[in-house]
C-alpha positions as a printed NumPy array, in Angstrom:
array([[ 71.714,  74.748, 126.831],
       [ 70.323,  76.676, 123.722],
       [ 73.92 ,  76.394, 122.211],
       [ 73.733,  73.277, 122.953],
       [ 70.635,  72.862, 120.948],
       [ 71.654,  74.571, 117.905],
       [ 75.119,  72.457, 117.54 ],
       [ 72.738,  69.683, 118.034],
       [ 70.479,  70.612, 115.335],
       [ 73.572,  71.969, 112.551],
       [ 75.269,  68.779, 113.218],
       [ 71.977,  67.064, 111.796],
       [ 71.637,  69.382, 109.077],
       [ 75.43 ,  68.957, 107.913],
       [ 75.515,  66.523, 104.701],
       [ 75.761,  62.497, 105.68 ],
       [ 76.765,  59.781, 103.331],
       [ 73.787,  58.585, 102.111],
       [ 75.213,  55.138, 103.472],
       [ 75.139,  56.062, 106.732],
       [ 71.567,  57.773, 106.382],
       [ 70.49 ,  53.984, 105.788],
       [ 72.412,  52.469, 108.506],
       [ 70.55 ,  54.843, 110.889],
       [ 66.891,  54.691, 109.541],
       [ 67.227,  50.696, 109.386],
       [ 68.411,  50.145, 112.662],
       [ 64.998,  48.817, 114.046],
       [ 64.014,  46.518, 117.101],
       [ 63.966,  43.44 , 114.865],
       [ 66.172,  40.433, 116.09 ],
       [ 67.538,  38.311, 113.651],
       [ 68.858,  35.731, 114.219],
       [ 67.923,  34.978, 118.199],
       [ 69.432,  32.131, 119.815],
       [ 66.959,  30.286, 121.699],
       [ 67.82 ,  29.003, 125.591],
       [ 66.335,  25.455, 124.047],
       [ 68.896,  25.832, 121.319],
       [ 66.521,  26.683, 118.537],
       [ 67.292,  29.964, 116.539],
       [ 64.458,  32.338, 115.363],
       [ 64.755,  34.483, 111.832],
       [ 62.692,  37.389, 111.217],
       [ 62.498,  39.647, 108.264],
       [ 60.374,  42.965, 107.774],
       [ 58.653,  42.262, 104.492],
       [ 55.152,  43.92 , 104.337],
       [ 54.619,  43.869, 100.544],
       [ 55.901,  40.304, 100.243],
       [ 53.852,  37.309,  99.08 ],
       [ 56.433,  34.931, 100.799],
       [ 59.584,  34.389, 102.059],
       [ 61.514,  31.51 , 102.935],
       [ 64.977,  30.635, 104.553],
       [ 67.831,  28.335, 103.324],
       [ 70.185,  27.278, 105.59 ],
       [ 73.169,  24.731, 106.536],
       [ 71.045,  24.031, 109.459],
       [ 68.248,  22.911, 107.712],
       [ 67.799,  19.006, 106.215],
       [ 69.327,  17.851, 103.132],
       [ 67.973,  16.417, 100.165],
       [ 69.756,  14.738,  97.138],
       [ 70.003,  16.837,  93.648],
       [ 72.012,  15.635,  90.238],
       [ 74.338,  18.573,  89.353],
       [ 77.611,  18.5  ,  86.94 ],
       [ 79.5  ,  17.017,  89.778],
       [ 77.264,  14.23 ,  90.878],
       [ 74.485,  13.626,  93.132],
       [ 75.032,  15.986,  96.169],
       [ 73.306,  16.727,  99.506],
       [ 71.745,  20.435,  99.092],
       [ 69.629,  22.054, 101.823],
       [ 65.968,  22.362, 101.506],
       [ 64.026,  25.634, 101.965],
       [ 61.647,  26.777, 104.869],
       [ 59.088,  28.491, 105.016],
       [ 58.587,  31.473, 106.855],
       [ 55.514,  32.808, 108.506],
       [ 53.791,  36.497, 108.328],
       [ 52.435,  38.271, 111.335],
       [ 49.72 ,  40.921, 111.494],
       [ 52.868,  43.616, 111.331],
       [ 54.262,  42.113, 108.205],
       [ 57.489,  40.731, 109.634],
       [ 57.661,  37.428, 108.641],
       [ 59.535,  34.553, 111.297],
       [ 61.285,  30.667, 110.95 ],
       [ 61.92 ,  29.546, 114.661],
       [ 64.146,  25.688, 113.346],
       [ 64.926,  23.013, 115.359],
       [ 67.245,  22.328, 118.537],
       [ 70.617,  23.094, 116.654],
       [ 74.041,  21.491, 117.519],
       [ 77.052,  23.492, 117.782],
       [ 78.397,  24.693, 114.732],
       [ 78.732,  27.733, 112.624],
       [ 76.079,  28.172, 109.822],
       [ 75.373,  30.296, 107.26 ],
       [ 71.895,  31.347, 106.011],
       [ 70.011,  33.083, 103.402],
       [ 66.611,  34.451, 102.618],
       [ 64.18 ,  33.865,  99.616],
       [ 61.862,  36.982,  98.987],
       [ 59.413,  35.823,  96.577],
       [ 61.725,  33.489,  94.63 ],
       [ 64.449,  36.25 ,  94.947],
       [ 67.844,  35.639,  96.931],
       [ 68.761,  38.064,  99.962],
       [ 70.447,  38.54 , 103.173],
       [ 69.16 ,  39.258, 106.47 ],
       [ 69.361,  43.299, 107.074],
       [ 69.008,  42.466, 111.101],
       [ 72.607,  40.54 , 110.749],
       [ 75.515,  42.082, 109.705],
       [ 78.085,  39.645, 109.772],
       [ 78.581,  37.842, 106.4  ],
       [ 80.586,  35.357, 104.654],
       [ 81.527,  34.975, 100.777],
       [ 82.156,  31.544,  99.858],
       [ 83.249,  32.238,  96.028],
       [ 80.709,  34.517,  94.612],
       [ 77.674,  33.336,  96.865],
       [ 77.449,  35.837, 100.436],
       [ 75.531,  34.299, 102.878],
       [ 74.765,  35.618, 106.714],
       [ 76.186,  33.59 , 109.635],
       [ 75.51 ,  32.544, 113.649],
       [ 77.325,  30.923, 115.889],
       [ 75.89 ,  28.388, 118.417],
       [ 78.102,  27.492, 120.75 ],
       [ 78.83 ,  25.163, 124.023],
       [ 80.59 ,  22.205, 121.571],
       [ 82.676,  22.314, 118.536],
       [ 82.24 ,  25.481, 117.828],
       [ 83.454,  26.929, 120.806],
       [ 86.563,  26.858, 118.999],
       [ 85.493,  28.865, 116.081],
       [ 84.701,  31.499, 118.998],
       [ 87.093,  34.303, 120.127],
       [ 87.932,  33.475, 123.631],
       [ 89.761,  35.198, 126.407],
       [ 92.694,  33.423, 125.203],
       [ 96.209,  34.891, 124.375],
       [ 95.955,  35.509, 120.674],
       [ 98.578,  35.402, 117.404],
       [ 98.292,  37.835, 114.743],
       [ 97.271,  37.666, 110.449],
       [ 99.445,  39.468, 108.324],
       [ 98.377,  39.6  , 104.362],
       [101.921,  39.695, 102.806],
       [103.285,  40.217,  99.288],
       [105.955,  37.597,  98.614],
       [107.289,  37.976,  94.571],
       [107.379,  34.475,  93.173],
       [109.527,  33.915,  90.383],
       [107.828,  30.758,  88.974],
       [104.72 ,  32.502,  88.048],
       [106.507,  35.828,  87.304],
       [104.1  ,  38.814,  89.465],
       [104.391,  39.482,  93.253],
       [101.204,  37.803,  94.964],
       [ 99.382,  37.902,  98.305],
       [ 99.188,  35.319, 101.368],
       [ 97.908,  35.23 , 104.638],
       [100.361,  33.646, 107.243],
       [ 99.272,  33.65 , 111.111],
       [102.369,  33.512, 113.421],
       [100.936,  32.124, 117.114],
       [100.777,  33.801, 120.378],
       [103.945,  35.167, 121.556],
       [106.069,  35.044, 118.352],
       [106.68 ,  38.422, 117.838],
       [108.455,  38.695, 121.491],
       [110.563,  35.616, 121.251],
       [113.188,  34.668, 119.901],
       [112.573,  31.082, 118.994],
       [111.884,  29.289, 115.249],
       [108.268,  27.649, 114.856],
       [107.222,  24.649, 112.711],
       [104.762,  25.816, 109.542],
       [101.726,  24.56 , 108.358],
       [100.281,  24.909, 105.042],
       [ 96.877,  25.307, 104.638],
       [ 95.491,  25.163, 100.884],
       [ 92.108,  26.547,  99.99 ],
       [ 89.35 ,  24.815,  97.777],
       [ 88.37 ,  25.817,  93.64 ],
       [ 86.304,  29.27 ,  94.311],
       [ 88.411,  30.364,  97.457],
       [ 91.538,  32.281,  98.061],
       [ 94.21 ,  33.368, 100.534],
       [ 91.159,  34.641, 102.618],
       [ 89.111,  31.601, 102.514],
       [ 90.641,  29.484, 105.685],
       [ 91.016,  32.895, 107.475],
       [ 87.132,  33.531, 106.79 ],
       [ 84.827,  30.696, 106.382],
       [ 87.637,  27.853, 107.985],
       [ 88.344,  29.953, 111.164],
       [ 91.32 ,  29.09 , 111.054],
       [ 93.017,  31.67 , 113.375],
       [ 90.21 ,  31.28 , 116.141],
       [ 90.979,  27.129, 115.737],
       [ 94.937,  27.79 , 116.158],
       [ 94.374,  30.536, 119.028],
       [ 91.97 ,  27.544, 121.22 ],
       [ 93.549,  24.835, 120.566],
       [ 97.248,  26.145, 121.276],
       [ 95.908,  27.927, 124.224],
       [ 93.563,  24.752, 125.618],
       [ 97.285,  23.   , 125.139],
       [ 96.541,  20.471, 122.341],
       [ 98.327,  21.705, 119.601],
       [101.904,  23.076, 119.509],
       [102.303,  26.707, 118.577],
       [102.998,  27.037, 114.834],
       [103.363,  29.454, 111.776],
       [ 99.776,  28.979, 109.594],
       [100.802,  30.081, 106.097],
       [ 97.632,  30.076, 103.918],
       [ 98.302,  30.748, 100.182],
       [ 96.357,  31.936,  97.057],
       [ 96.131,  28.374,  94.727],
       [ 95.098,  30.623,  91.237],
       [ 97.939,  31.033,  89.669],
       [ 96.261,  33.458,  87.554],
       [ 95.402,  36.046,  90.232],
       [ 97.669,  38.208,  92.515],
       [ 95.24 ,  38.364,  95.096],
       [ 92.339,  37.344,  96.245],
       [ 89.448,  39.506,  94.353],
       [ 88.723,  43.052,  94.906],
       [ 92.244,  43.014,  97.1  ],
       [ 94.635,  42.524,  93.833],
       [ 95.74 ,  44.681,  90.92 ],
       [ 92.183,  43.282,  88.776],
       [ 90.255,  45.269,  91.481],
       [ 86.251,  44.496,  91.961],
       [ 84.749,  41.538,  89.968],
       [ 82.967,  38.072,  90.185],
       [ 84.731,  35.687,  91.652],
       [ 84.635,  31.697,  89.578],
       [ 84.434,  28.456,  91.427],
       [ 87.123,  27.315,  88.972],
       [ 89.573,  29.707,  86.895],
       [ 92.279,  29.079,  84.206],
       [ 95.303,  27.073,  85.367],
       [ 94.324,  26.14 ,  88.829],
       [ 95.017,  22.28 ,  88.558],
       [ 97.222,  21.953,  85.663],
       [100.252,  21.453,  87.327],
       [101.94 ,  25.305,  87.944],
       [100.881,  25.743,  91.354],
       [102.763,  22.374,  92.444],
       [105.373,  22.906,  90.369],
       [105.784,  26.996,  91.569],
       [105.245,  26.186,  95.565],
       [108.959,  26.337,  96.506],
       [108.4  ,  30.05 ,  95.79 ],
       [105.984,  30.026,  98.872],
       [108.372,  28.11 , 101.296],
       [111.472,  30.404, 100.417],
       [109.392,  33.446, 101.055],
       [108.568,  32.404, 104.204],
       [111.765,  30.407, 105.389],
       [113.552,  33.917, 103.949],
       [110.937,  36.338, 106.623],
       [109.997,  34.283, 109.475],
       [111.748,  32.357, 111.955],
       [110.988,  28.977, 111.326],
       [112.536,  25.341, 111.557],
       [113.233,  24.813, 108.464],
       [113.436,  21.217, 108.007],
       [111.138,  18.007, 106.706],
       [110.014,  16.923, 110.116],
       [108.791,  20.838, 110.745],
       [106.753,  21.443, 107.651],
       [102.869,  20.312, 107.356],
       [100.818,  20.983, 104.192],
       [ 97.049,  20.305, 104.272],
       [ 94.22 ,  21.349, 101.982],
       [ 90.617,  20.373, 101.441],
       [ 89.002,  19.847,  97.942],
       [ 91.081,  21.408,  95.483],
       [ 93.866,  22.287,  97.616],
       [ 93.665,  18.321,  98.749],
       [ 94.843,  17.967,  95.623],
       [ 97.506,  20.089,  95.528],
       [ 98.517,  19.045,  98.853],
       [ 98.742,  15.336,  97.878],
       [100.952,  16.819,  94.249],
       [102.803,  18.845,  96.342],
       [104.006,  16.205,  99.013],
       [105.044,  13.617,  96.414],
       [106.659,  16.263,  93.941],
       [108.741,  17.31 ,  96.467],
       [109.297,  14.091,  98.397],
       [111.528,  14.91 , 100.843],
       [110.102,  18.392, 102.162],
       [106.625,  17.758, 104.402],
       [106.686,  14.874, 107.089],
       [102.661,  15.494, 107.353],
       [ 99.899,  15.716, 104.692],
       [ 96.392,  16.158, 105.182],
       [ 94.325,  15.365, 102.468],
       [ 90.565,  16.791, 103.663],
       [ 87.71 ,  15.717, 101.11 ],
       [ 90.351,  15.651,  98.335],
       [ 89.888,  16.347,  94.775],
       [ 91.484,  13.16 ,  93.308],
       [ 89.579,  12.793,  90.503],
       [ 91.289,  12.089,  86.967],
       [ 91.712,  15.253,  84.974],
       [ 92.146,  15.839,  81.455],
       [ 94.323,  18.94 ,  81.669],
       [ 96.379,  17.286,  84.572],
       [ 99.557,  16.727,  81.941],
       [101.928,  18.377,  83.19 ],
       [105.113,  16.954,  84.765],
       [103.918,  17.331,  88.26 ],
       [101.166,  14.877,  87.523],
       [104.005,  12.172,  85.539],
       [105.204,   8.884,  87.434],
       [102.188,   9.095,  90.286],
       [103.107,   5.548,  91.206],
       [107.039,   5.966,  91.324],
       [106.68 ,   9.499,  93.249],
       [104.235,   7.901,  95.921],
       [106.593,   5.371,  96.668],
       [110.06 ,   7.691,  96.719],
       [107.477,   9.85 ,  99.343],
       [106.73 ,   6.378, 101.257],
       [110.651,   5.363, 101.106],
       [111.614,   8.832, 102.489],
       [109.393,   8.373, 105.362],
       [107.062,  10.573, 106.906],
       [105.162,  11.159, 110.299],
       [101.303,  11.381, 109.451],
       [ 99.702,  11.05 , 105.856],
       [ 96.03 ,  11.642, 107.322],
       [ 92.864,  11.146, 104.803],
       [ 89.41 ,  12.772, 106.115],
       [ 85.824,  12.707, 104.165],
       [ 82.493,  12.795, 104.57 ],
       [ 80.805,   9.611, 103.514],
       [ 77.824,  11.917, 101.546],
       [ 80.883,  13.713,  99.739],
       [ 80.591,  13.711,  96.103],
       [ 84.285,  13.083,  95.85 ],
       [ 83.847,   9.784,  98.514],
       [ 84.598,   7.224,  95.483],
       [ 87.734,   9.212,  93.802],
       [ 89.149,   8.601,  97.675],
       [ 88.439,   5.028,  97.957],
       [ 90.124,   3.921,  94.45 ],
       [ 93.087,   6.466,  96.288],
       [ 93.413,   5.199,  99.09 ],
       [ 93.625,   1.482,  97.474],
       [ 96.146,   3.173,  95.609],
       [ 97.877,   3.4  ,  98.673],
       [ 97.598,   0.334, 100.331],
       [ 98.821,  -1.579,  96.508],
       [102.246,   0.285,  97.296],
       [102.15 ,  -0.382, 101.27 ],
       [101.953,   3.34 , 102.013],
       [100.497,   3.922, 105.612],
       [ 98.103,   6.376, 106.239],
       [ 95.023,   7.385, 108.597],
       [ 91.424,   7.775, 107.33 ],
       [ 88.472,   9.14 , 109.02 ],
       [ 85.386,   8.967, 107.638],
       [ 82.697,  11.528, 108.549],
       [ 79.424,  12.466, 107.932],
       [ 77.405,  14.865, 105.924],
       [ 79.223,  16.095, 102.087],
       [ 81.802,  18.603, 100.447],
       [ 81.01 ,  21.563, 103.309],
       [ 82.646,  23.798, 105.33 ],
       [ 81.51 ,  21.834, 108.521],
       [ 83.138,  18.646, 107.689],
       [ 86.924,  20.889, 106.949],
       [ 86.744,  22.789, 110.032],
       [ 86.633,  19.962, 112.102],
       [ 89.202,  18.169, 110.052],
       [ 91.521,  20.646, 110.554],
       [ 90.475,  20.938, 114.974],
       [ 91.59 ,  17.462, 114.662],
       [ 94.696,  17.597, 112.438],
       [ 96.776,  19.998, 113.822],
       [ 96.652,  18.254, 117.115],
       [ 98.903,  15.533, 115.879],
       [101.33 ,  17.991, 114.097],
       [105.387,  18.215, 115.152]])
């Protein structure tokens, strides 16, 4: 027993990284957040010296706010309230099910919540997240469900002259079979990268559910890097640690669309896939909307499904290139070739809402067919995870 003791007491004494000195002196009895059996979540936040702190949330009602890219729907801040031990508490609403992301204020100054370590970067902003489930986002959950596997790889594309990084899921089973999948690919918005589907989409929770529950067909997910400028996504590429921008140089001018093939031969080259029109999907949401919609007509006779999810088809003055020549004429060599689905989501708050009506009567001047569903709510995260539950359903 007394050596006991005395290994006890060196191993305390040996050096620690001050890192994990933290992690064990902050580890309190605070719960944050605390899903509520009525569905209601509570925050709390250990603040003594503060004069007030409030919340910010996705969960929390919207109000309308002019910003360079319109009016927009932006989430109002709560207050929360200070107890006689100076931790400070926000109990909100019933809350459906969903994933949201949250955010405290500390006397005007932004934070996250110590009590919750799980965290999401959405461009340069990192914001805490909770899960509620028993609806939608029971499919953002890990389940006891057979699973596929994610696999950053380094494919060298010729086009834009570096090697560069993607993520590509392969489904349940692959790597013990023998047999050749359809692809899907699934394009990130301006500020994200090859991690963003993977992180804040869910993508690979989505695929595992909804091939396991039976209503999609297992697939490859390939989910690319759209900045032509970067190798990687940041802090994983040769740059190393720095800001991430919403938008950098290049990124819808033209040399992603016109470089994709180099992402299709990397992956028709290292996977087992079908490798023909009626087995290859693109989708994207925002920025990679547009790329997707480029993309499909550019190369008219490669995708039988598009899904264009809260598009960016606004007029740009950099768009010049030759991608972005004959939109008209393209379109209709696209609508001659045929196709399966050509599916159009947004939400009827989104910022981008008009840019896809005069698109969509684009369409219908030329007679090409397409699907449209019309949501609620704006440009978020909520509104593209669902689009994409719903999408890959009616893929191959």
């Amino acid at each position: 027993m007394t050596r006991l003791l005395i290994f006890f007491v060196l191993t305390l004494l040996l050096p620690i990284p001050a890192l994990s000195q933290q992690a064990l002196i902050e580890s309190g009895p605070i719960v944050s957040p605390e899903n509520l059996k009525t569905g209601a979540v509570t925050f709390r936040l250990l603040a003594k010296n503060a004069d007030s702190v409030q919340i910010n949330g996705d969960f929390l009602p919207t109000e309308k706010r002019k910003t360079e890219f319109g009016e927009i729907d932006v989430p109002v801040t709560a207050n929360l309230s200070k107890d006689e031990n100076g931790v400070w508490s926000f109990t909100s609403g019933p809350l459906e099910s969903e994933l949201y992301g949250y955010s405290f204020l500390v006397d005007g100054v932004v934070t996250t919540d110590p009590n919750n370590p799980f965290l999401i970067r959405d461009v340069s902003t990192v914001t805490n997240t909770f899960l509620i489930g028993n609806g939608q986002a029971d499919l953002y959950r890990v389940q006891d469900v057979p699973h596929g596997t994610v696999a950053h790889r380094w494919y060298d594309s010729p086009g834009l002259n570096m090697d560069r990084r993607l993520t590509v899921y392969t489904p349940p089973g692959y790597e013990n079979s023998t047999e050749k999948y359809p692809v899907l690919y699934l394009l990130h918005g301006a500020g994200g990268d090859e991690k963003a589907w993977l992180e804040l989409g869910r993508s690979v929770q989505i695929m595992d559910n909804l091939i396991a529950r039976g209503s999609a067909k297992p697939m490859i997910v390939v989910m690319p890097n759209g900045n032509v400028i970067q190798d990687a996504a940041p802090g994983e590429g040769k740059e190393g640690f720095y800001k991430p921008e919403f938008m950098v140089a290049k990124t819808m001018d033209g040399t992603y669309e016109a470089t994709f093939m180099d992402v299709i031969r990397f992956v028709e080259d290292n996977y087992r896939v079908r490798a023909q029109k009626a087995d290859r999907a693109i989708a994207g949401l925002s920025m990679g909307g547009f790329h997707a919609m480029h993309i499909s007509r550019y190369y008219p006779d490669t995708f039988d499904y598009v899904g264009l999810f809260s598009a960016a088809l606004i007029p740009r003055e950099d768009a010049t290139k030759k991608v972005y020549s004959n939109l008209d004429e393209t379109l209709r060599i696209q609508k001659e070739n045929a196709y399966k689905l050509y599916w159009i989501a947004i939400g009827e708050t989104d910022f981008l809402y008009q840019s896809n009506v005069e698109f969509r009567k684009k369409l219908d001047s030329i007679g090409m067919k397409y699907e449209y569903k019309e949501s609620e709510g704006g440009h978020i995260w909520r509104n593209w995870r669902i689009y994409l539950s719903e999408f890959v359903p009616r893929l191959f």
